[in-house]
mmCIF file of C-alpha atoms in Angstrom:
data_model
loop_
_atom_site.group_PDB
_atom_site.id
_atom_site.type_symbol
_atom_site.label_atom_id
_atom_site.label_comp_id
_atom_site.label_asym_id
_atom_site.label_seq_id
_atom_site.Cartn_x
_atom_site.Cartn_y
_atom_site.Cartn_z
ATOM 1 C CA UNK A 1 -149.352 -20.831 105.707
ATOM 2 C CA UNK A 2 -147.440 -20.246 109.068
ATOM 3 C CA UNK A 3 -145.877 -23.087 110.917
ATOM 4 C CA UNK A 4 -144.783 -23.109 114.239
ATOM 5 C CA UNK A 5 -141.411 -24.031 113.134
ATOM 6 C CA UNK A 6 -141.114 -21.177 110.921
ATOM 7 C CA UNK A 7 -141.797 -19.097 113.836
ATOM 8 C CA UNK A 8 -139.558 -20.272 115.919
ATOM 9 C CA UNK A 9 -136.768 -20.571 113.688
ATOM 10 C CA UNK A 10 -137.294 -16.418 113.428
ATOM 11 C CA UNK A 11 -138.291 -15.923 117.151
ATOM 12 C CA UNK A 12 -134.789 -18.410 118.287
ATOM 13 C CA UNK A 13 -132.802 -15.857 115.663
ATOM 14 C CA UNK A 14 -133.621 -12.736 117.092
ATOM 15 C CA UNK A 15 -134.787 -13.668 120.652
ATOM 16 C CA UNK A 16 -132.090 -12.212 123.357
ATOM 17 C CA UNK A 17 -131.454 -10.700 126.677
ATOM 18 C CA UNK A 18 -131.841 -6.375 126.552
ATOM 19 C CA UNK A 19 -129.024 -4.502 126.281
ATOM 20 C CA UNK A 20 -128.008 -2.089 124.180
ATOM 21 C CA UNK A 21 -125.216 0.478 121.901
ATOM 22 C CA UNK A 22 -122.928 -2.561 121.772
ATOM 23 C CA UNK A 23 -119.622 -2.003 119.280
ATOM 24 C CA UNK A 24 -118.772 -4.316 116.918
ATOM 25 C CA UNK A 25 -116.191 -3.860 114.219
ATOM 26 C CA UNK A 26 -117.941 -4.558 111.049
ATOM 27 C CA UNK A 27 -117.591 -4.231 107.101
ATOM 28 C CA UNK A 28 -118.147 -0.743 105.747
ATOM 29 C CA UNK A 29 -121.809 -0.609 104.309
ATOM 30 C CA UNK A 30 -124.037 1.109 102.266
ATOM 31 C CA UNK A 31 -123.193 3.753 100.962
ATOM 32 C CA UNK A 32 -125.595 6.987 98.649
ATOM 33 C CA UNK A 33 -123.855 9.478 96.824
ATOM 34 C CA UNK A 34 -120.962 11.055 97.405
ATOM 35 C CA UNK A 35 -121.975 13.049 100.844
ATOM 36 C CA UNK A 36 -122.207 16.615 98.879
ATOM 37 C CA UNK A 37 -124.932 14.746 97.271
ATOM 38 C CA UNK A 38 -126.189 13.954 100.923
ATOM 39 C CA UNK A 39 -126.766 17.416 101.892
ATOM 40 C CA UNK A 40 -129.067 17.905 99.332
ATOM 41 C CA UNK A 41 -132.775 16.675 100.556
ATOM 42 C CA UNK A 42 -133.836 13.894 98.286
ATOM 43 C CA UNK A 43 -137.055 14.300 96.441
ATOM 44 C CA UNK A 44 -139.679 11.551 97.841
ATOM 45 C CA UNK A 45 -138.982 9.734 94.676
ATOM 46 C CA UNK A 46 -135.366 9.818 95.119
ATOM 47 C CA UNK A 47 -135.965 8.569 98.513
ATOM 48 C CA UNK A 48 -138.230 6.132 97.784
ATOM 49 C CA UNK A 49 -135.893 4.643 95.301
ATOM 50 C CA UNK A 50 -132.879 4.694 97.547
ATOM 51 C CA UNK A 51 -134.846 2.401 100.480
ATOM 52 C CA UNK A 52 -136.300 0.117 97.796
ATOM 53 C CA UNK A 53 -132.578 0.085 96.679
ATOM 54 C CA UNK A 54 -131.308 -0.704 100.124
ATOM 55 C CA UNK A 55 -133.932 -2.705 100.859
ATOM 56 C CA UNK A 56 -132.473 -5.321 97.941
ATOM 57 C CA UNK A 57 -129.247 -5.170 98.636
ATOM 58 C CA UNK A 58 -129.823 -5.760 102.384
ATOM 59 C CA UNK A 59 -131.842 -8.795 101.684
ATOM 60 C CA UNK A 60 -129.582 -9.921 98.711
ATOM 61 C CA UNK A 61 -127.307 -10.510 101.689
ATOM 62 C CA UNK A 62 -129.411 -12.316 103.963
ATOM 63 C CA UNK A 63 -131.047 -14.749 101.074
ATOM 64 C CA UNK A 64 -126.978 -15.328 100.172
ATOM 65 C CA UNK A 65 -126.782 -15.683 104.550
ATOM 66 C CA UNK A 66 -123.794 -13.198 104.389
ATOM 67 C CA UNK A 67 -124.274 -12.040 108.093
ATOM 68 C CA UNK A 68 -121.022 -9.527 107.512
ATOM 69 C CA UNK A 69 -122.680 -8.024 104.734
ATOM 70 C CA UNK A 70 -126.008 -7.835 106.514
ATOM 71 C CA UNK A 71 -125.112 -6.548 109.279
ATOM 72 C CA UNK A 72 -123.164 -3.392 107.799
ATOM 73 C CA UNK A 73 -127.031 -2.379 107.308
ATOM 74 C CA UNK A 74 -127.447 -1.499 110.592
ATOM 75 C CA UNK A 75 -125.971 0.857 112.943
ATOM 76 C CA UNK A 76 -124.056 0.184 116.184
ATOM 77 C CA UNK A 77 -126.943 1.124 118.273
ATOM 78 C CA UNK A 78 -129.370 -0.222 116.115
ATOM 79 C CA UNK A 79 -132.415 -1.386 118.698
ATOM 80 C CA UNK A 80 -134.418 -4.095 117.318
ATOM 81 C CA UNK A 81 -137.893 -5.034 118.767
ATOM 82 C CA UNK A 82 -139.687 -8.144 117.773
ATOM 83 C CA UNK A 83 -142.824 -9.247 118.621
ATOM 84 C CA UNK A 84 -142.233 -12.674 119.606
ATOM 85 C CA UNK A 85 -138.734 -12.106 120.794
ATOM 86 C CA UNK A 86 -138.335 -8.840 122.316
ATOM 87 C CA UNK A 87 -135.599 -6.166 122.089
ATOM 88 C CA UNK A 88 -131.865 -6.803 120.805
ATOM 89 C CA UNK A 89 -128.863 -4.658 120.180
ATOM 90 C CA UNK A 90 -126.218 -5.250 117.233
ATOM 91 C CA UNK A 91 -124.601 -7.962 118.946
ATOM 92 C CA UNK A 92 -127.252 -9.968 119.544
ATOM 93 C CA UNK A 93 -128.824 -8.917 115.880
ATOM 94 C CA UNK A 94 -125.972 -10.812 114.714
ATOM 95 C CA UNK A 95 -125.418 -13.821 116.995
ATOM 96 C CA UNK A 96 -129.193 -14.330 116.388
ATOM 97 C CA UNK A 97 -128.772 -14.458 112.269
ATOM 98 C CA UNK A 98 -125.788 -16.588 112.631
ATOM 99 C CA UNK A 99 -127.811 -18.682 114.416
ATOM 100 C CA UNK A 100 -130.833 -18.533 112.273
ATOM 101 C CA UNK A 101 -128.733 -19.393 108.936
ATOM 102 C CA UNK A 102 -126.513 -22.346 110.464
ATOM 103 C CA UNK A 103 -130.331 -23.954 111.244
ATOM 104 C CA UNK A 104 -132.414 -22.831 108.444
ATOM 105 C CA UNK A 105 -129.641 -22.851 105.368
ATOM 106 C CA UNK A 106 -132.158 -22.599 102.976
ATOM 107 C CA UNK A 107 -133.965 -19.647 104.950
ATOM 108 C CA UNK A 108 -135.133 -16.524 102.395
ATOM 109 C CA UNK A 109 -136.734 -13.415 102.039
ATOM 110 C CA UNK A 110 -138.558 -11.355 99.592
ATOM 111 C CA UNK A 111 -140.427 -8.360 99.930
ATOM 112 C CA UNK A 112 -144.300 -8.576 99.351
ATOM 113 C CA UNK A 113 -144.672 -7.069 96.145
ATOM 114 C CA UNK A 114 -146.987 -3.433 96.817
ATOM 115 C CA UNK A 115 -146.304 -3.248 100.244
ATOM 116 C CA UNK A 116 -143.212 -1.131 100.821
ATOM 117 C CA UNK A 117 -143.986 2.377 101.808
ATOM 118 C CA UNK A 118 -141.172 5.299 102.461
ATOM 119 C CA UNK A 119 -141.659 8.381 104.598
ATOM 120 C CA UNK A 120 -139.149 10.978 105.503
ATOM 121 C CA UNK A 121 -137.689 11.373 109.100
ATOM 122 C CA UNK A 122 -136.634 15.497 109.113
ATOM 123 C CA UNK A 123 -133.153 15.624 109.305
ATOM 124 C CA UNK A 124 -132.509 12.313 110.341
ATOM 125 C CA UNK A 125 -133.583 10.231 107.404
ATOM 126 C CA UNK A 126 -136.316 7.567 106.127
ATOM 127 C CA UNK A 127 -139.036 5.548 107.583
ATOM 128 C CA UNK A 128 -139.484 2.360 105.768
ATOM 129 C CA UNK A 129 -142.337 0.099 106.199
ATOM 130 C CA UNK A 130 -143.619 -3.295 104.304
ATOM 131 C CA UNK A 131 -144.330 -6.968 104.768
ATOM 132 C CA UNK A 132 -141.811 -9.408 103.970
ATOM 133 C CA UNK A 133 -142.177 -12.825 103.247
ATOM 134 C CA UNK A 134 -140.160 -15.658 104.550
ATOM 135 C CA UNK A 135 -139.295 -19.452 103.264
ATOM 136 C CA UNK A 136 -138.118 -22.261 103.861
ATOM 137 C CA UNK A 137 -138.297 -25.775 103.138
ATOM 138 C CA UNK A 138 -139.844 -28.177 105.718
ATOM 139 C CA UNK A 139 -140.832 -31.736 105.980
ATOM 140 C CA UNK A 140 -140.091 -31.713 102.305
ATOM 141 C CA UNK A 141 -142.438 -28.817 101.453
ATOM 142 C CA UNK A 142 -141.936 -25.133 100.487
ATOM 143 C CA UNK A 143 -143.209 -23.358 104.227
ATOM 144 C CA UNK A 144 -143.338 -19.994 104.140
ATOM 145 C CA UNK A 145 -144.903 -16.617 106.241
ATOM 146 C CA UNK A 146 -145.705 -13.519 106.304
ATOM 147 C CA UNK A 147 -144.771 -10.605 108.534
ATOM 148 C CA UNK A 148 -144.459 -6.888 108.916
ATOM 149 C CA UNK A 149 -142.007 -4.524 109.932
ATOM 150 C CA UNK A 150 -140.443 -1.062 110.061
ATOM 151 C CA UNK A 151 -136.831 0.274 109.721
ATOM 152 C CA UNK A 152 -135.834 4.008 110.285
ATOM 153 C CA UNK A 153 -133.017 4.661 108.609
ATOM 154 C CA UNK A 154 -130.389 7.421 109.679
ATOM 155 C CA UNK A 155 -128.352 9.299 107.146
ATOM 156 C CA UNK A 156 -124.812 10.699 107.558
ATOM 157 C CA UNK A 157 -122.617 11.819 105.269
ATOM 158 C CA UNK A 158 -123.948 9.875 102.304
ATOM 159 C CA UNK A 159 -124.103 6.529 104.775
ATOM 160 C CA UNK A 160 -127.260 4.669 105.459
ATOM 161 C CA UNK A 161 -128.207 2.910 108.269
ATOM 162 C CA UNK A 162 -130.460 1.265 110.256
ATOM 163 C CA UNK A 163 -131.238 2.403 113.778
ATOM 164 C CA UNK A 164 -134.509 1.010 114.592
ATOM 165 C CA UNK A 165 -136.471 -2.543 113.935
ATOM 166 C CA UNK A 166 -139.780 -2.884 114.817
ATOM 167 C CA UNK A 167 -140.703 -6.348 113.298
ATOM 168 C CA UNK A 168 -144.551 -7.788 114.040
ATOM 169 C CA UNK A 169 -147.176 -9.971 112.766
ATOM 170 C CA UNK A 170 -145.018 -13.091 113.059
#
């Protein structure tokens, strides 16, 4: 079931002006192997492993509405798209969680069980695509939706980060 409300609450949190490679000082984040271990290509089950790792840990901090922690996920250029919102930069990533948690404290996220796929970018790092699955209460009822997205995560020097958002089928 998808209510408007739970579609706006996501479309208000990430809807913002264009702009983009904004700086923000932010917590150190994620972090693979020691970077020797980086230069070694991961096996696709290594790889796979290490997004479905991430994946948790990124959304740990989101469900706990730690918008430090989840935004160390993501790089300083990250470019977001969203269906209903458009295109955002870090920045306005972040002012648009902050947002989203002060209004929806009870907000969550899980990933749909089955649907996380990871692909290889050459040199640069992973492609990782699923549908997620977001609640919240509402008029005293459990609301919750469905949508889909994309990430493409960079690697460097053991770090892992997210560059690119394409989030859809809100």
């Amino acid at each position: 079931m998808r209510s408007a409300f739970a579609t706006f609450l996501l479309l208000f949190a990430l809807s913002a002006t264009t702009a983009y490679g904004q700086s923000t000082p932010r917590y150190t984040g994620p972090t693979s192997p020691p970077p020797a271990a980086a230069l070694k290509p991961l096996t696709k089950e290594e790889l796979y492993q290490t997004v479905a790792r991430l994946d948790t840990e990124m959304f740990a901090a989101f469900n706990a509405h730690d918008v430090n922690k989840l935004m160390s996920y993501f790089a300083d250029n990250l470019e977001f798209y969203h269906d209903k919102g458009g295109l955002s930069n870090f920045t306005q990533t972040k002012e648009g969680f902050t947002r989203l948690f002060a209004q929806s404290p009870d907000i969550t996220r899980t990933l749909v069980a089955g649907t996380l796929e990871v692909y290889p970018v050459k040199e640069y790092g992973a492609m990782h695509i699923a549908t997620q699955r977001f609640c919240h209460q509402e008029n005293g009822r459990q609301d919750c939706g469905n949508s889909k997205f994309v990430m493409i995560w960079q690697q460097q020097a053991g770090t892992w980060r997210i560059t690119r958002v394409v989030s859809y089928d809100h």
